Amino acid sequence: MTTAALFIILFACMFMGMPIAIALGLSSVATILMFSNDSLASISLKLFEATSEHYTLLAIPFFILSSAFLSTGGVAKRLINFAVDSVGHIRGGLAMASVLACMLFAAVSGSSPATVAAIGTIVIAGMVRSGYPESFAAGVIANAGTLGILIPPSIVMLVYAAATEVSASRMFMAGFIPGLMMGGILMIAIYIAARVMKLPAEPFPGVMKLGKSFLIALGGLMLIIIVLGSIYGGIASPTEAAAVAAVYAYLVSVLGYRDIGPMKGVAWRNSGESILAASVRNMLQMLWAIPKSARHPEVRKVLLDASKVSLMLLFIIANAMLFAHVLTTERIPHHIAEIIVQWGLPAWGFLIVVNILLLIAGNFMEPSAILLIMAPILFPIAMKLGIDPIHLGIIMVVNMEIGMLTPPVGLNLFVTAGITGKNMIWVIKACLPWLCLLLMFLMLITYIPQISLFLPEYIDHLKGY
């Protein structure tokens, strides 16, 4: 009765159009008041503990802030230039460069919609000007943008780690090979399509131009080394690395590339200025710009936007943790696990059920909410069937990638529609061929666990954690 009441109230609230965070909180509170001996005071305490007791969650606002600075600060533009110079000379190379740029930006942002917005705004129009069909360009970017939650660091992986108490570092490492593999599959598919459709290739810019674009993009690329290097080198935890990433993203955007803030448009070296004079001038200007940037409207807007996204996500997480608390106290996952074990369902059969459930949920809910609701239920069952928790996490993340592309709540679809100015039906049709590749990739990830587990196990073998 308790289980039925909890889920009936939850889905009734969602179908009425109530925000997912409110629906989770209201269904949990109503179930506690009707069926539990817990007091209202314990509910407020649990809401507070939901975020305060999960140190890993502190990384989320920092990664969101670094992503906001990088999206605004022109890092995406420089990564795109480097990607085009690297692979643009291959047939279909501009589309392949777009995928490579999405992979690079994913490794510094951790967000799928941010990846689509930052890269797609520039490259979709560029591909159309170069002779690519607009539907082809939009489909490639919408799908490549999903790599934002698979290639580490990933906000969705942090949510899974907090919900199941697994290592965030291991989750990040487990996503590395699948992320590269998915990017490679998309590039191969683009190359085949480009040969069939006779899509154009850019001229090779030369080694000097390639080297120059790499050095210009190095400011953004260094963030990958700083974050992942510090985590896997044992220097910092994911939360500490996220804090460093936020500070570094601010410095690169405001003082390095100077696309926003008080130094916007200020040249590193003026014509006829000596290197010594330029160095002294830049040093003094930077010292002046750091305190002034706190009041600068562009910097304040980035901080405000990042704060709004962080508060929204953490509010969902807090209510989802309360929902998970009700599940745990009422032993709902335990009962479900016992039923499934009694059915004699094998591990591979259970994983089919998991994929179907998550693909359906991805049509209606935001990825973080799905993980926080489903992980406490699926995790104990997976443990009883001998499925590795890291492998389960990557399966869930890949399902969340697909959920970003399925209506009516696919975030990447909305972002792509906003960039192209087309309606949702057009965007869905553009994404459909590439979505089939993602579904094939999901099957590989589900039934070849070593794709996800090779790096974490290898690092364990080297005693890297």
mmCIF file with all atom_site columns, N, CA and C in Angstrom, residues 422-430:
data_model
loop_
_atom_site.group_PDB
_atom_site.id
_atom_site.type_symbol
_atom_site.label_atom_id
_atom_site.label_alt_id
_atom_site.label_comp_id
_atom_site.label_asym_id
_atom_site.label_entity_id
_atom_site.label_seq_id
_atom_site.pdbx_PDB_ins_code
_atom_site.Cartn_x
_atom_site.Cartn_y
_atom_site.Cartn_z
_atom_site.occupancy
_atom_site.B_iso_or_equiv
_atom_site.pdbx_formal_charge
_atom_site.auth_seq_id
_atom_site.auth_comp_id
_atom_site.auth_asym_id
_atom_site.auth_atom_id
_atom_site.pdbx_PDB_model_num
ATOM 1  N N  . LYS A 1 422 ? 14.019 25.981 -36.032 1.00 0.00 ? 422 LYS A N  1
ATOM 2  C CA . LYS A 1 422 ? 13.076 25.016 -36.607 1.00 0.00 ? 422 LYS A CA 1
ATOM 3  C C  . LYS A 1 422 ? 12.149 24.477 -35.521 1.00 0.00 ? 422 LYS A C  1
ATOM 4  N N  . ASN A 1 423 ? 11.061 23.806 -35.957 1.00 0.00 ? 423 ASN A N  1
ATOM 5  C CA . ASN A 1 423 ? 10.144 23.219 -34.981 1.00 0.00 ? 423 ASN A CA 1
ATOM 6  C C  . ASN A 1 423 ? 10.677 21.871 -34.490 1.00 0.00 ? 423 ASN A C  1
ATOM 7  N N  . MET A 1 424 ? 10.036 21.352 -33.432 1.00 0.00 ? 424 MET A N  1
ATOM 8  C CA . MET A 1 424 ? 10.531 20.142 -32.782 1.00 0.00 ? 424 MET A CA 1
ATOM 9  C C  . MET A 1 424 ? 10.458 18.914 -33.690 1.00 0.00 ? 424 MET A C  1
ATOM 10 N N  . ILE A 1 425 ? 9.408  18.832 -34.536 1.00 0.00 ? 425 ILE A N  1
ATOM 11 C CA . ILE A 1 425 ? 9.278  17.675 -35.431 1.00 0.00 ? 425 ILE A CA 1
ATOM 12 C C  . ILE A 1 425 ? 10.475 17.601 -36.381 1.00 0.00 ? 425 ILE A C  1
ATOM 13 N N  . TRP A 1 426 ? 10.881 18.750 -36.904 1.00 0.00 ? 426 TRP A N  1
ATOM 14 C CA . TRP A 1 426 ? 12.035 18.812 -37.812 1.00 0.00 ? 426 TRP A CA 1
ATOM 15 C C  . TRP A 1 426 ? 13.305 18.367 -37.095 1.00 0.00 ? 426 TRP A C  1
ATOM 16 N N  . VAL A 1 427 ? 13.498 18.836 -35.862 1.00 0.00 ? 427 VAL A N  1
ATOM 17 C CA . VAL A 1 427 ? 14.702 18.490 -35.085 1.00 0.00 ? 427 VAL A CA 1
ATOM 18 C C  . VAL A 1 427 ? 14.716 16.996 -34.756 1.00 0.00 ? 427 VAL A C  1
ATOM 19 N N  . ILE A 1 428 ? 13.558 16.444 -34.386 1.00 0.00 ? 428 ILE A N  1
ATOM 20 C CA . ILE A 1 428 ? 13.479 15.005 -34.064 1.00 0.00 ? 428 ILE A CA 1
ATOM 21 C C  . ILE A 1 428 ? 13.852 14.163 -35.278 1.00 0.00 ? 428 ILE A C  1
ATOM 22 N N  . LYS A 1 429 ? 13.333 14.537 -36.456 1.00 0.00 ? 429 LYS A N  1
ATOM 23 C CA . LYS A 1 429 ? 13.664 13.809 -37.689 1.00 0.00 ? 429 LYS A CA 1
ATOM 24 C C  . LYS A 1 429 ? 15.154 13.910 -38.007 1.00 0.00 ? 429 LYS A C  1
ATOM 25 N N  . ALA A 1 430 ? 15.744 15.083 -37.746 1.00 0.00 ? 430 ALA A N  1
ATOM 26 C CA . ALA A 1 430 ? 17.177 15.273 -38.001 1.00 0.00 ? 430 ALA A CA 1
ATOM 27 C C  . ALA A 1 430 ? 18.029 14.399 -37.089 1.00 0.00 ? 430 ALA A C  1
#
